[in-house]
Amino acid sequence: QGVRIESSDLAPATATLDRNLRGYLSNSQPIVGAITRRPLGAGELLRSDAITDADSELVTVTLSLQVRAADIPISTAAGDFVTLYQLFDARNGETALPPRKILSEVFIDEITRQSSNFGSDASLTIALHRDDVATVLEATSSGRIVIVASHG
């Protein structure tokens, strides 16, 4: 919901619908760039009331993050949902602060790993609700972000 439709999101389909069923979009109608009004499923036939041109309904945005390679599971890939935690390393005998959960159900749009060793970084592009951007950016200002894979 609240996502701009890209051409890669679409697959033309042929279907025979009862003539009483109205409002479904045809392959000839331009919808790239439209914004979803509700979550859409893979293979779903689109109805005109499921999309809009109103930018005010665009609530999902993308954000780039850089994390340590050791702080993201190697099996994590684009298309996965993850949870973000903020972790503070204890230094100079300081008491360690507990990890802080930042945000869950974060969609990884893209991931680039510079190297596979523990001294490298990974760049992530995540998709999240626009209201969560400040929370994630604040968490990057101290400590580090750790990615926890969501399975099941």
Short mmCIF file of N, CA and C in Angstrom, two decimals:
data_model
loop_
_atom_site.label_atom_id
_atom_site.label_comp_id
_atom_site.label_asym_id
_atom_site.label_seq_id
_atom_site.Cartn_x
_atom_site.Cartn_y
_atom_site.Cartn_z
N GLN A 1 0.84 -1.17 0.00
CA GLN A 1 0.00 0.00 0.00
C GLN A 1 0.88 1.23 0.00
N GLY A 2 0.52 2.21 -0.80
CA GLY A 2 1.27 3.44 -0.83
C GLY A 2 2.57 3.34 -1.60
N VAL A 3 2.64 2.44 -2.57
CA VAL A 3 3.85 2.19 -3.34
C VAL A 3 3.63 2.61 -4.79
N ARG A 4 4.63 3.26 -5.38
CA ARG A 4 4.55 3.63 -6.79
C ARG A 4 4.79 2.39 -7.65
N ILE A 5 3.92 2.14 -8.62
CA ILE A 5 4.01 0.96 -9.48
C ILE A 5 5.07 1.20 -10.56
N GLU A 6 5.96 0.21 -10.70
CA GLU A 6 6.99 0.26 -11.73
C GLU A 6 6.68 -0.81 -12.77
N SER A 7 7.26 -0.68 -13.96
CA SER A 7 6.97 -1.65 -15.03
C SER A 7 7.37 -3.06 -14.62
N SER A 8 8.41 -3.20 -13.79
CA SER A 8 8.84 -4.53 -13.36
C SER A 8 7.85 -5.18 -12.39
N ASP A 9 6.90 -4.41 -11.87
CA ASP A 9 5.88 -4.94 -10.97
C ASP A 9 4.74 -5.61 -11.73
N LEU A 10 4.69 -5.40 -13.04
CA LEU A 10 3.53 -5.81 -13.82
C LEU A 10 3.84 -6.98 -14.75
N ALA A 11 2.86 -7.81 -14.95
CA ALA A 11 2.94 -8.90 -15.93
C ALA A 11 1.58 -8.96 -16.63
N PRO A 12 1.56 -8.74 -17.94
CA PRO A 12 0.28 -8.80 -18.66
C PRO A 12 -0.35 -10.19 -18.52
N ALA A 13 -1.65 -10.20 -18.40
CA ALA A 13 -2.37 -11.47 -18.28
C ALA A 13 -3.64 -11.40 -19.12
N THR A 14 -4.11 -12.54 -19.51
CA THR A 14 -5.36 -12.64 -20.25
C THR A 14 -6.36 -13.37 -19.36
N ALA A 15 -7.54 -12.79 -19.25
CA ALA A 15 -8.58 -13.41 -18.43
C ALA A 15 -9.94 -13.13 -19.06
N THR A 16 -10.82 -14.06 -18.91
CA THR A 16 -12.19 -13.88 -19.37
C THR A 16 -13.04 -13.59 -18.13
N LEU A 17 -13.61 -12.41 -18.11
CA LEU A 17 -14.41 -12.00 -16.96
C LEU A 17 -15.88 -11.90 -17.35
N ASP A 18 -16.73 -12.19 -16.41
CA ASP A 18 -18.16 -12.03 -16.60
C ASP A 18 -18.43 -10.56 -16.92
N ARG A 19 -19.33 -10.28 -17.83
CA ARG A 19 -19.56 -8.90 -18.24
C ARG A 19 -20.10 -8.04 -17.11
N ASN A 20 -20.62 -8.65 -16.05
CA ASN A 20 -21.10 -7.88 -14.90
C ASN A 20 -19.96 -7.41 -14.00
N LEU A 21 -18.79 -7.97 -14.18
CA LEU A 21 -17.63 -7.55 -13.39
C LEU A 21 -17.02 -6.32 -14.05
N ARG A 22 -17.07 -5.23 -13.37
CA ARG A 22 -16.57 -3.96 -13.92
C ARG A 22 -15.42 -3.42 -13.06
N GLY A 23 -14.66 -2.55 -13.67
CA GLY A 23 -13.61 -1.86 -12.94
C GLY A 23 -12.23 -2.48 -13.05
N TYR A 24 -12.11 -3.59 -13.75
CA TYR A 24 -10.79 -4.19 -13.92
C TYR A 24 -10.03 -3.47 -15.02
N LEU A 25 -8.73 -3.30 -14.83
CA LEU A 25 -7.90 -2.58 -15.79
C LEU A 25 -7.47 -3.50 -16.93
N SER A 26 -7.39 -2.95 -18.11
CA SER A 26 -6.93 -3.72 -19.25
C SER A 26 -5.44 -3.48 -19.45
N ASN A 27 -4.81 -4.35 -20.26
CA ASN A 27 -3.38 -4.21 -20.53
C ASN A 27 -3.05 -2.90 -21.22
N SER A 28 -4.01 -2.31 -21.89
CA SER A 28 -3.75 -1.07 -22.63
C SER A 28 -3.81 0.18 -21.75
N GLN A 29 -4.29 0.05 -20.53
CA GLN A 29 -4.39 1.22 -19.66
C GLN A 29 -3.04 1.47 -18.98
N PRO A 30 -2.53 2.70 -19.05
CA PRO A 30 -1.23 3.00 -18.43
C PRO A 30 -1.35 3.09 -16.91
N ILE A 31 -0.61 2.25 -16.21
CA ILE A 31 -0.65 2.32 -14.74
C ILE A 31 0.74 2.46 -14.12
N VAL A 32 1.79 2.39 -14.94
CA VAL A 32 3.13 2.60 -14.40
C VAL A 32 3.19 4.02 -13.85
N GLY A 33 3.64 4.15 -12.62
CA GLY A 33 3.69 5.44 -11.95
C GLY A 33 2.53 5.68 -11.02
N ALA A 34 1.46 4.88 -11.16
CA ALA A 34 0.32 5.01 -10.25
C ALA A 34 0.73 4.51 -8.86
N ILE A 35 -0.05 4.81 -7.87
CA ILE A 35 0.25 4.46 -6.48
C ILE A 35 -0.82 3.50 -5.97
N THR A 36 -0.38 2.46 -5.28
CA THR A 36 -1.32 1.46 -4.77
C THR A 36 -2.08 2.01 -3.57
N ARG A 37 -3.35 1.68 -3.50
CA ARG A 37 -4.19 2.11 -2.38
C ARG A 37 -4.30 1.03 -1.31
N ARG A 38 -3.90 -0.19 -1.65
CA ARG A 38 -3.98 -1.30 -0.72
C ARG A 38 -2.89 -2.30 -1.10
N PRO A 39 -2.57 -3.24 -0.22
CA PRO A 39 -1.60 -4.27 -0.60
C PRO A 39 -2.12 -5.09 -1.77
N LEU A 40 -1.24 -5.36 -2.72
CA LEU A 40 -1.61 -6.14 -3.89
C LEU A 40 -0.84 -7.44 -3.90
N GLY A 41 -1.49 -8.51 -4.36
CA GLY A 41 -0.85 -9.82 -4.41
C GLY A 41 -0.30 -10.13 -5.79
N ALA A 42 0.72 -10.99 -5.83
CA ALA A 42 1.30 -11.42 -7.09
C ALA A 42 0.23 -12.12 -7.92
N GLY A 43 0.15 -11.77 -9.19
CA GLY A 43 -0.81 -12.40 -10.08
C GLY A 43 -2.23 -11.84 -9.98
N GLU A 44 -2.43 -10.87 -9.15
CA GLU A 44 -3.76 -10.30 -8.96
C GLU A 44 -4.17 -9.44 -10.16
N LEU A 45 -5.42 -9.59 -10.60
CA LEU A 45 -5.97 -8.70 -11.62
C LEU A 45 -6.28 -7.37 -10.93
N LEU A 46 -5.89 -6.27 -11.57
CA LEU A 46 -6.03 -4.97 -10.93
C LEU A 46 -7.35 -4.30 -11.26
N ARG A 47 -7.94 -3.76 -10.22
CA ARG A 47 -9.15 -2.95 -10.37
C ARG A 47 -8.75 -1.49 -10.30
N SER A 48 -9.51 -0.64 -10.94
CA SER A 48 -9.18 0.79 -10.97
C SER A 48 -9.21 1.40 -9.58
N ASP A 49 -10.03 0.87 -8.67
CA ASP A 49 -10.10 1.44 -7.33
C ASP A 49 -8.93 1.02 -6.43
N ALA A 50 -8.01 0.17 -6.95
CA ALA A 50 -6.84 -0.27 -6.18
C ALA A 50 -5.65 0.64 -6.38
N ILE A 51 -5.76 1.59 -7.33
CA ILE A 51 -4.65 2.49 -7.61
C ILE A 51 -5.14 3.93 -7.69
N THR A 52 -4.20 4.86 -7.58
CA THR A 52 -4.51 6.28 -7.65
C THR A 52 -3.32 7.03 -8.24
N ASP A 53 -3.56 8.24 -8.69
CA ASP A 53 -2.48 9.11 -9.15
C ASP A 53 -2.11 10.14 -8.10
N ALA A 54 -2.78 10.12 -6.94
CA ALA A 54 -2.56 11.11 -5.89
C ALA A 54 -1.26 10.83 -5.14
N ASP A 55 -0.27 11.70 -5.31
CA ASP A 55 1.00 11.54 -4.62
C ASP A 55 0.86 11.53 -3.10
N SER A 56 -0.22 12.10 -2.60
CA SER A 56 -0.44 12.13 -1.15
C SER A 56 -0.60 10.73 -0.57
N GLU A 57 -0.92 9.74 -1.41
CA GLU A 57 -1.08 8.37 -0.93
C GLU A 57 0.22 7.56 -1.02
N LEU A 58 1.30 8.21 -1.50
CA LEU A 58 2.60 7.56 -1.57
C LEU A 58 3.20 7.58 -0.17
N VAL A 59 3.10 6.47 0.55
CA VAL A 59 3.58 6.42 1.93
C VAL A 59 4.82 5.55 2.10
N THR A 60 5.15 4.74 1.11
CA THR A 60 6.32 3.89 1.19
C THR A 60 7.46 4.57 0.42
N VAL A 61 8.58 4.73 1.10
CA VAL A 61 9.74 5.37 0.51
C VAL A 61 10.95 4.45 0.64
N THR A 62 12.02 4.76 -0.06
CA THR A 62 13.23 3.96 0.05
C THR A 62 14.31 4.79 0.74
N LEU A 63 15.18 4.08 1.45
CA LEU A 63 16.26 4.70 2.21
C LEU A 63 17.49 3.82 2.09
N SER A 64 18.65 4.43 1.90
CA SER A 64 19.90 3.68 1.82
C SER A 64 20.60 3.68 3.16
N LEU A 65 21.13 2.52 3.52
CA LEU A 65 21.88 2.35 4.76
C LEU A 65 23.18 1.62 4.47
N GLN A 66 24.19 1.88 5.27
CA GLN A 66 25.42 1.11 5.20
C GLN A 66 25.59 0.42 6.54
N VAL A 67 25.81 -0.90 6.51
CA VAL A 67 25.99 -1.68 7.73
C VAL A 67 27.25 -2.52 7.58
N ARG A 68 27.78 -2.97 8.71
CA ARG A 68 28.91 -3.89 8.67
C ARG A 68 28.46 -5.21 8.07
N ALA A 69 29.33 -5.83 7.30
CA ALA A 69 28.98 -7.11 6.69
C ALA A 69 28.65 -8.15 7.76
N ALA A 70 29.30 -8.07 8.90
CA ALA A 70 29.05 -9.02 9.98
C ALA A 70 27.70 -8.79 10.66
N ASP A 71 27.07 -7.64 10.40
CA ASP A 71 25.81 -7.29 11.04
C ASP A 71 24.58 -7.59 10.20
N ILE A 72 24.77 -8.36 9.14
CA ILE A 72 23.66 -8.79 8.30
C ILE A 72 23.88 -10.25 7.93
N PRO A 73 22.90 -11.11 8.15
CA PRO A 73 23.08 -12.53 7.80
C PRO A 73 23.44 -12.70 6.32
N ILE A 74 24.37 -13.57 6.05
CA ILE A 74 24.84 -13.79 4.68
C ILE A 74 23.71 -14.27 3.78
N SER A 75 22.71 -14.95 4.34
CA SER A 75 21.60 -15.46 3.53
C SER A 75 20.55 -14.39 3.22
N THR A 76 20.66 -13.23 3.82
CA THR A 76 19.69 -12.16 3.59
C THR A 76 19.87 -11.61 2.17
N ALA A 77 18.75 -11.43 1.47
CA ALA A 77 18.80 -10.99 0.07
C ALA A 77 17.68 -10.00 -0.20
N ALA A 78 17.77 -9.35 -1.35
CA ALA A 78 16.70 -8.46 -1.79
C ALA A 78 15.38 -9.24 -1.81
N GLY A 79 14.33 -8.60 -1.34
CA GLY A 79 13.02 -9.24 -1.27
C GLY A 79 12.69 -9.79 0.10
N ASP A 80 13.69 -9.83 0.99
CA ASP A 80 13.47 -10.33 2.35
C ASP A 80 12.89 -9.24 3.24
N PHE A 81 12.19 -9.68 4.29
CA PHE A 81 11.75 -8.78 5.35
C PHE A 81 12.67 -9.00 6.54
N VAL A 82 13.09 -7.91 7.18
CA VAL A 82 14.03 -8.00 8.29
C VAL A 82 13.59 -7.07 9.41
N THR A 83 14.27 -7.21 10.55
CA THR A 83 14.09 -6.32 11.68
C THR A 83 15.39 -5.57 11.89
N LEU A 84 15.29 -4.27 12.17
CA LEU A 84 16.47 -3.45 12.42
C LEU A 84 16.63 -3.23 13.92
N TYR A 85 17.85 -3.45 14.41
CA TYR A 85 18.19 -3.17 15.80
C TYR A 85 19.33 -2.18 15.84
N GLN A 86 19.37 -1.39 16.90
CA GLN A 86 20.49 -0.50 17.16
C GLN A 86 21.31 -1.13 18.27
N LEU A 87 22.60 -1.27 18.04
CA LEU A 87 23.49 -1.91 18.99
C LEU A 87 24.60 -0.94 19.37
N PHE A 88 24.84 -0.82 20.67
CA PHE A 88 25.90 0.05 21.17
C PHE A 88 27.03 -0.82 21.69
N ASP A 89 28.22 -0.65 21.15
CA ASP A 89 29.38 -1.40 21.61
C ASP A 89 29.88 -0.81 22.93
N ALA A 90 30.15 -1.68 23.90
CA ALA A 90 30.71 -1.24 25.17
C ALA A 90 32.19 -0.96 24.98
N ARG A 91 32.66 0.19 25.49
CA ARG A 91 34.05 0.56 25.34
C ARG A 91 34.60 1.09 26.66
N ASN A 92 35.88 0.87 26.84
CA ASN A 92 36.60 1.41 28.00
C ASN A 92 35.91 1.08 29.33
N GLY A 93 35.42 -0.14 29.45
CA GLY A 93 34.82 -0.58 30.70
C GLY A 93 33.42 -0.05 30.94
N GLU A 94 32.83 0.61 29.98
CA GLU A 94 31.46 1.12 30.13
C GLU A 94 30.49 -0.04 30.22
N THR A 95 29.37 0.20 30.85
CA THR A 95 28.32 -0.80 30.90
C THR A 95 27.64 -0.85 29.54
N ALA A 96 27.48 -2.04 29.02
CA ALA A 96 26.84 -2.20 27.72
C ALA A 96 25.35 -1.88 27.81
N LEU A 97 24.87 -1.14 26.85
CA LEU A 97 23.44 -0.85 26.77
C LEU A 97 22.76 -2.00 26.02
N PRO A 98 21.55 -2.31 26.39
CA PRO A 98 20.84 -3.39 25.66
C PRO A 98 20.53 -2.95 24.23
N PRO A 99 20.48 -3.89 23.30
CA PRO A 99 20.09 -3.53 21.93
C PRO A 99 18.69 -2.93 21.93
N ARG A 100 18.44 -2.05 20.98
CA ARG A 100 17.14 -1.40 20.86
C ARG A 100 16.53 -1.75 19.52
N LYS A 101 15.31 -2.30 19.57
CA LYS A 101 14.58 -2.62 18.34
C LYS A 101 14.13 -1.32 17.70
N ILE A 102 14.53 -1.14 16.44
CA ILE A 102 14.19 0.09 15.73
C ILE A 102 12.90 -0.07 14.93
N LEU A 103 12.86 -1.13 14.09
CA LEU A 103 11.72 -1.29 13.20
C LEU A 103 11.68 -2.73 12.71
N SER A 104 10.49 -3.29 12.61
CA SER A 104 10.36 -4.65 12.10
C SER A 104 9.59 -4.63 10.78
N GLU A 105 9.60 -5.76 10.09
CA GLU A 105 8.93 -5.91 8.79
C GLU A 105 9.45 -4.89 7.78
N VAL A 106 10.77 -4.71 7.75
CA VAL A 106 11.41 -3.81 6.81
C VAL A 106 11.76 -4.60 5.56
N PHE A 107 11.37 -4.11 4.41
CA PHE A 107 11.60 -4.80 3.14
C PHE A 107 12.94 -4.38 2.56
N ILE A 108 13.78 -5.37 2.20
CA ILE A 108 15.05 -5.06 1.56
C ILE A 108 14.82 -5.00 0.06
N ASP A 109 14.99 -3.81 -0.48
CA ASP A 109 14.80 -3.58 -1.90
C ASP A 109 16.04 -3.98 -2.70
N GLU A 110 17.21 -3.69 -2.13
CA GLU A 110 18.47 -4.00 -2.80
C GLU A 110 19.56 -4.17 -1.76
N ILE A 111 20.54 -5.03 -2.04
CA ILE A 111 21.67 -5.23 -1.15
C ILE A 111 22.93 -5.38 -1.98
N THR A 112 23.98 -4.70 -1.58
CA THR A 112 25.28 -4.79 -2.25
C THR A 112 26.33 -5.06 -1.18
N ARG A 113 27.01 -6.17 -1.34
CA ARG A 113 28.08 -6.52 -0.40
C ARG A 113 29.41 -6.23 -1.07
N GLN A 114 30.22 -5.34 -0.44
CA GLN A 114 31.50 -4.98 -1.02
C GLN A 114 32.51 -6.12 -0.94
N SER A 115 32.42 -6.93 0.09
CA SER A 115 33.35 -8.05 0.28
C SER A 115 32.69 -9.02 1.23
N SER A 116 33.17 -10.25 1.26
CA SER A 116 32.54 -11.24 2.12
C SER A 116 33.25 -11.42 3.45
N ASN A 117 34.31 -10.67 3.69
CA ASN A 117 35.01 -10.83 4.97
C ASN A 117 34.39 -9.91 6.03
N PHE A 118 34.79 -10.10 7.28
CA PHE A 118 34.15 -9.39 8.38
C PHE A 118 34.56 -7.91 8.46
N GLY A 119 35.54 -7.48 7.70
CA GLY A 119 35.96 -6.09 7.74
C GLY A 119 35.28 -5.22 6.72
N SER A 120 34.32 -5.71 6.00
CA SER A 120 33.71 -4.96 4.93
C SER A 120 32.31 -4.47 5.31
N ASP A 121 31.72 -3.73 4.39
CA ASP A 121 30.39 -3.18 4.61
C ASP A 121 29.41 -3.73 3.59
N ALA A 122 28.14 -3.54 3.90
CA ALA A 122 27.07 -3.86 2.96
C ALA A 122 26.19 -2.62 2.84
N SER A 123 25.78 -2.33 1.64
CA SER A 123 24.87 -1.21 1.39
C SER A 123 23.49 -1.79 1.14
N LEU A 124 22.51 -1.25 1.83
CA LEU A 124 21.14 -1.72 1.71
C LEU A 124 20.25 -0.58 1.23
N THR A 125 19.29 -0.90 0.41
CA THR A 125 18.20 0.01 0.14
C THR A 125 16.97 -0.66 0.71
N ILE A 126 16.33 0.01 1.65
CA ILE A 126 15.16 -0.55 2.32
C ILE A 126 13.92 0.26 1.96
N ALA A 127 12.79 -0.41 1.97
CA ALA A 127 11.51 0.26 1.75
C ALA A 127 10.78 0.30 3.09
N LEU A 128 10.30 1.48 3.45
CA LEU A 128 9.63 1.65 4.73
C LEU A 128 8.60 2.77 4.63
N HIS A 129 7.76 2.84 5.63
CA HIS A 129 6.74 3.89 5.70
C HIS A 129 7.46 5.22 5.90
N ARG A 130 7.00 6.25 5.23
CA ARG A 130 7.68 7.55 5.31
C ARG A 130 7.76 8.08 6.74
N ASP A 131 6.82 7.71 7.60
CA ASP A 131 6.86 8.17 8.99
C ASP A 131 7.98 7.52 9.80
N ASP A 132 8.58 6.43 9.29
CA ASP A 132 9.65 5.73 10.01
C ASP A 132 11.05 6.18 9.62
N VAL A 133 11.16 7.05 8.62
CA VAL A 133 12.48 7.46 8.13
C VAL A 133 13.29 8.13 9.23
N ALA A 134 12.71 9.08 9.94
CA ALA A 134 13.46 9.81 10.99
C ALA A 134 13.94 8.86 12.09
N THR A 135 13.13 7.88 12.44
CA THR A 135 13.52 6.92 13.48
C THR A 135 14.75 6.13 13.05
N VAL A 136 14.75 5.67 11.81
CA VAL A 136 15.90 4.90 11.31
C VAL A 136 17.13 5.78 11.19
N LEU A 137 16.98 6.98 10.67
CA LEU A 137 18.13 7.88 10.54
C LEU A 137 18.70 8.25 11.90
N GLU A 138 17.85 8.46 12.88
CA GLU A 138 18.32 8.75 14.24
C GLU A 138 19.15 7.60 14.78
N ALA A 139 18.72 6.38 14.52
CA ALA A 139 19.44 5.20 15.01
C ALA A 139 20.81 5.06 14.36
N THR A 140 20.99 5.60 13.16
CA THR A 140 22.29 5.50 12.49
C THR A 140 23.29 6.51 13.04
N SER A 141 22.82 7.47 13.85
CA SER A 141 23.71 8.53 14.34
C SER A 141 24.60 8.09 15.50
N SER A 142 24.25 7.00 16.14
CA SER A 142 25.11 6.46 17.22
C SER A 142 24.93 4.95 17.26
N GLY A 143 25.95 4.28 17.72
CA GLY A 143 25.89 2.82 17.71
C GLY A 143 25.95 2.34 16.28
N ARG A 144 25.40 1.17 16.05
CA ARG A 144 25.36 0.62 14.69
C ARG A 144 24.05 -0.12 14.48
N ILE A 145 23.70 -0.30 13.22
CA ILE A 145 22.47 -0.99 12.86
C ILE A 145 22.81 -2.46 12.61
N VAL A 146 22.05 -3.34 13.21
CA VAL A 146 22.19 -4.77 13.02
C VAL A 146 20.90 -5.28 12.38
N ILE A 147 21.06 -6.10 11.34
CA ILE A 147 19.93 -6.63 10.60
C ILE A 147 19.62 -8.04 11.09
N VAL A 148 18.39 -8.30 11.47
CA VAL A 148 17.97 -9.62 11.93
C VAL A 148 16.96 -10.16 10.91
N ALA A 149 17.27 -11.31 10.37
CA ALA A 149 16.40 -11.92 9.35
C ALA A 149 15.10 -12.39 10.00
N SER A 150 14.01 -12.24 9.26
CA SER A 150 12.70 -12.71 9.70
C SER A 150 12.38 -13.97 8.91
N HIS A 151 12.29 -15.11 9.58
CA HIS A 151 11.96 -16.38 8.92
C HIS A 151 10.67 -16.92 9.52
N GLY A 152 9.69 -17.16 8.66
CA GLY A 152 8.46 -17.79 9.11
C GLY A 152 7.43 -16.89 9.63
#
